[in-house]
Amino acid sequence: MKPPAVILLSLVLLFGSLSAAQSSPAEMISDFRLKHGEGRVAIDATLNRIALEQAKAMAARDALDHGVLGSFSSRISPAGAGRAAENIAYGYDSFEKTLGQWIDSAEHRKNLLLHNASRVGVASATSTTSRRTYWAMEIAGEYEPRRVAAGKRTPSVAKRKTPAQSCRARILGICF
């Protein structure tokens, strides 16, 4: 019979590794961001949709390409983000491996640490021809308020013009 301490340690190691394996992409990105002085991010339905569309388009064409569906600025505009970035990758069978590759790349790391980001979307799709898995991550923050110079006034929110968005239907914050 094993001593209780060995059994307890075995359970801690088992459940500790299970919980790490079950972490969501947002939790894994948040953990990395917190270690580097940035705040947590939460999954965002609109960013998830944008990431999924990007991953599917790359998989369909079997090409790693930020512009496969058009410019990033046009694709990210439905998210209403003040600042946003995108990471893409292919060939990794798990998000954990993909995230590791992004962390090891200076430009991808910079995007993961986007200052004041609060939302993220992550998706993958597999090419039917090469069987490669394509990944896309969209990360975004809110619009930052303008700084008001001494003596100048900022228009009220009601008076500001906001970009018109034509939607046929809106479900869970996703514009269709």
Coordinates of C-alpha atoms in Angstrom, one line a residue:
M1 CA 0.0 0.0 0.0
K2 CA 1.3 3.5 -0.9
P3 CA 1.8 6.1 1.7
P4 CA -1.0 8.8 1.6
A5 CA 1.5 11.5 0.6
V6 CA 2.5 9.6 -2.6
I7 CA -1.2 9.1 -3.5
L8 CA -1.9 12.8 -2.8
L9 CA 1.1 13.9 -4.9
S10 CA 0.0 11.5 -7.7
L11 CA -3.5 13.0 -7.7
V12 CA -2.2 16.6 -7.7
L13 CA 0.1 15.8 -10.7
L14 CA -2.7 14.0 -12.5
F15 CA -5.3 16.7 -12.0
G16 CA -2.8 19.5 -12.5
S17 CA -1.8 18.2 -15.9
L18 CA -5.5 17.6 -16.8
S19 CA -6.5 21.1 -16.0
A20 CA -3.5 22.5 -18.0
A21 CA -4.6 20.4 -21.0
Q22 CA -8.2 21.7 -20.6
S23 CA -7.3 25.4 -20.6
S24 CA -9.0 27.4 -23.2
P25 CA -7.0 29.5 -25.7
A26 CA -8.1 32.7 -23.9
E27 CA -6.8 31.3 -20.6
M28 CA -3.5 30.3 -22.1
I29 CA -3.1 33.7 -23.8
S30 CA -4.1 35.5 -20.6
D31 CA -1.6 33.5 -18.5
F32 CA 1.2 34.6 -20.9
R33 CA 0.0 38.2 -21.0
L34 CA -0.2 38.4 -17.2
K35 CA 3.4 37.1 -16.9
H36 CA 4.4 40.1 -19.1
G37 CA 2.5 42.9 -17.5
E38 CA -0.6 42.9 -19.7
G39 CA -4.2 42.1 -18.7
R40 CA -6.5 39.1 -19.3
V41 CA -8.4 38.6 -22.6
A42 CA -11.8 37.0 -22.9
I43 CA -13.3 35.1 -25.8
D44 CA -15.3 37.3 -28.1
A45 CA -17.9 35.9 -30.5
T46 CA -17.2 38.3 -33.3
L47 CA -13.4 37.8 -33.1
N48 CA -14.0 34.0 -33.1
R49 CA -16.1 34.3 -36.2
I50 CA -13.4 36.4 -38.0
A51 CA -10.7 33.9 -36.9
L52 CA -12.8 31.0 -38.1
E53 CA -13.4 32.6 -41.5
Q54 CA -9.7 33.3 -41.9
A55 CA -8.7 29.7 -40.8
K56 CA -11.3 28.2 -43.2
A57 CA -10.2 30.3 -46.1
M58 CA -6.5 29.5 -45.6
A59 CA -7.3 25.7 -45.3
A60 CA -9.5 25.9 -48.4
R61 CA -6.7 27.4 -50.4
D62 CA -4.0 25.5 -48.5
A63 CA -2.1 28.8 -48.1
L64 CA -0.8 30.7 -45.1
D65 CA -1.9 34.2 -46.0
H66 CA -3.2 37.2 -44.0
G67 CA -4.8 38.6 -47.1
V68 CA -6.7 35.5 -48.2
L69 CA -10.0 37.2 -47.5
G70 CA -9.0 40.7 -48.0
S71 CA -7.3 43.3 -45.9
F72 CA -7.0 42.8 -42.2
S73 CA -8.6 46.3 -41.5
S74 CA -11.7 45.4 -43.6
R75 CA -12.0 41.9 -41.9
I76 CA -11.6 43.2 -38.3
S77 CA -13.9 46.3 -38.7
P78 CA -17.1 44.4 -37.5
A79 CA -15.3 43.9 -34.1
G80 CA -15.3 47.6 -33.4
A81 CA -11.8 47.5 -32.1
G82 CA -9.6 50.4 -31.5
R83 CA -6.4 48.3 -31.8
A84 CA -6.2 44.8 -33.2
A85 CA -3.7 42.3 -34.4
E86 CA -3.8 38.9 -36.1
N87 CA -1.6 35.8 -35.8
I88 CA -1.8 32.9 -38.2
A89 CA 0.1 29.6 -38.4
Y90 CA -0.2 26.1 -39.8
G91 CA 1.0 22.6 -39.1
Y92 CA 0.5 22.4 -35.4
D93 CA -2.1 19.9 -34.1
S94 CA -2.9 21.8 -30.9
F95 CA -3.4 25.3 -29.8
E96 CA -0.7 24.9 -27.1
K97 CA 1.9 24.1 -29.8
T98 CA 0.7 27.0 -31.9
L99 CA 0.9 29.4 -29.0
G100 CA 4.4 28.2 -28.3
Q101 CA 5.5 29.0 -31.8
W102 CA 3.9 32.5 -31.6
I103 CA 5.6 33.2 -28.3
D104 CA 9.0 32.2 -29.8
S105 CA 8.4 34.6 -32.8
A106 CA 9.1 38.3 -32.0
E107 CA 6.3 39.7 -34.2
H108 CA 3.7 37.2 -33.1
R109 CA 4.7 37.7 -29.5
K110 CA 4.2 41.5 -29.9
N111 CA 0.7 40.8 -31.1
L112 CA 0.0 38.5 -28.2
L113 CA 1.1 41.3 -25.9
L114 CA -1.0 44.0 -27.6
H115 CA -1.4 46.7 -25.0
N116 CA -4.8 47.0 -23.4
A117 CA -6.2 44.1 -25.4
S118 CA -9.3 42.7 -23.8
R119 CA -10.8 40.3 -26.3
V120 CA -9.6 37.4 -28.4
G121 CA -10.9 34.9 -31.0
V122 CA -9.1 31.7 -32.0
A123 CA -10.0 29.1 -34.6
S124 CA -8.5 26.3 -36.7
A125 CA -9.5 24.5 -39.8
T126 CA -7.9 21.6 -41.6
S127 CA -7.1 21.5 -45.3
T128 CA -8.8 18.6 -47.1
T129 CA -5.8 18.3 -49.5
S130 CA -2.7 18.5 -47.3
R131 CA -4.4 17.7 -44.0
R132 CA -2.6 20.7 -42.5
T133 CA -4.3 22.5 -39.6
Y134 CA -4.4 26.3 -40.1
W135 CA -4.8 28.6 -37.1
A136 CA -6.0 32.2 -36.8
M137 CA -6.0 34.4 -33.7
E138 CA -7.6 37.9 -33.6
I139 CA -6.8 40.0 -30.6
A140 CA -8.3 43.4 -29.9
G141 CA -8.8 46.2 -27.4
E142 CA -11.5 48.9 -27.2
Y143 CA -11.1 52.3 -28.6
E144 CA -9.0 54.4 -26.2
P145 CA -10.6 57.7 -25.2
R146 CA -9.0 60.7 -26.8
R147 CA -6.9 62.9 -24.5
V148 CA -8.4 66.4 -24.3
A149 CA -6.0 69.3 -24.6
A150 CA -6.4 72.0 -21.9
G151 CA -9.4 74.3 -22.8
K152 CA -10.8 72.0 -25.5
R153 CA -13.9 70.0 -25.3
T154 CA -14.6 66.6 -26.7
P155 CA -18.0 66.0 -28.3
S156 CA -20.4 63.9 -26.3
V157 CA -20.9 60.3 -27.2
A158 CA -24.3 61.0 -28.6
K159 CA -22.9 63.6 -31.0
R160 CA -20.0 61.5 -32.3
K161 CA -20.6 59.8 -35.6
T162 CA -20.3 56.0 -35.4
P163 CA -19.7 53.9 -38.4
A164 CA -22.9 52.5 -39.8
Q165 CA -23.1 48.7 -39.8
S166 CA -25.6 47.0 -42.0
C167 CA -26.8 43.7 -40.6
R168 CA -29.5 41.4 -41.8
A169 CA -29.4 39.6 -38.4
R170 CA -27.4 39.8 -35.2
I171 CA -26.9 36.7 -33.2
L172 CA -24.6 36.7 -30.1
G173 CA -23.0 39.9 -31.2
I174 CA -22.2 38.6 -34.7
C175 CA -23.4 40.6 -37.6
F176 CA -24.7 38.6 -40.6

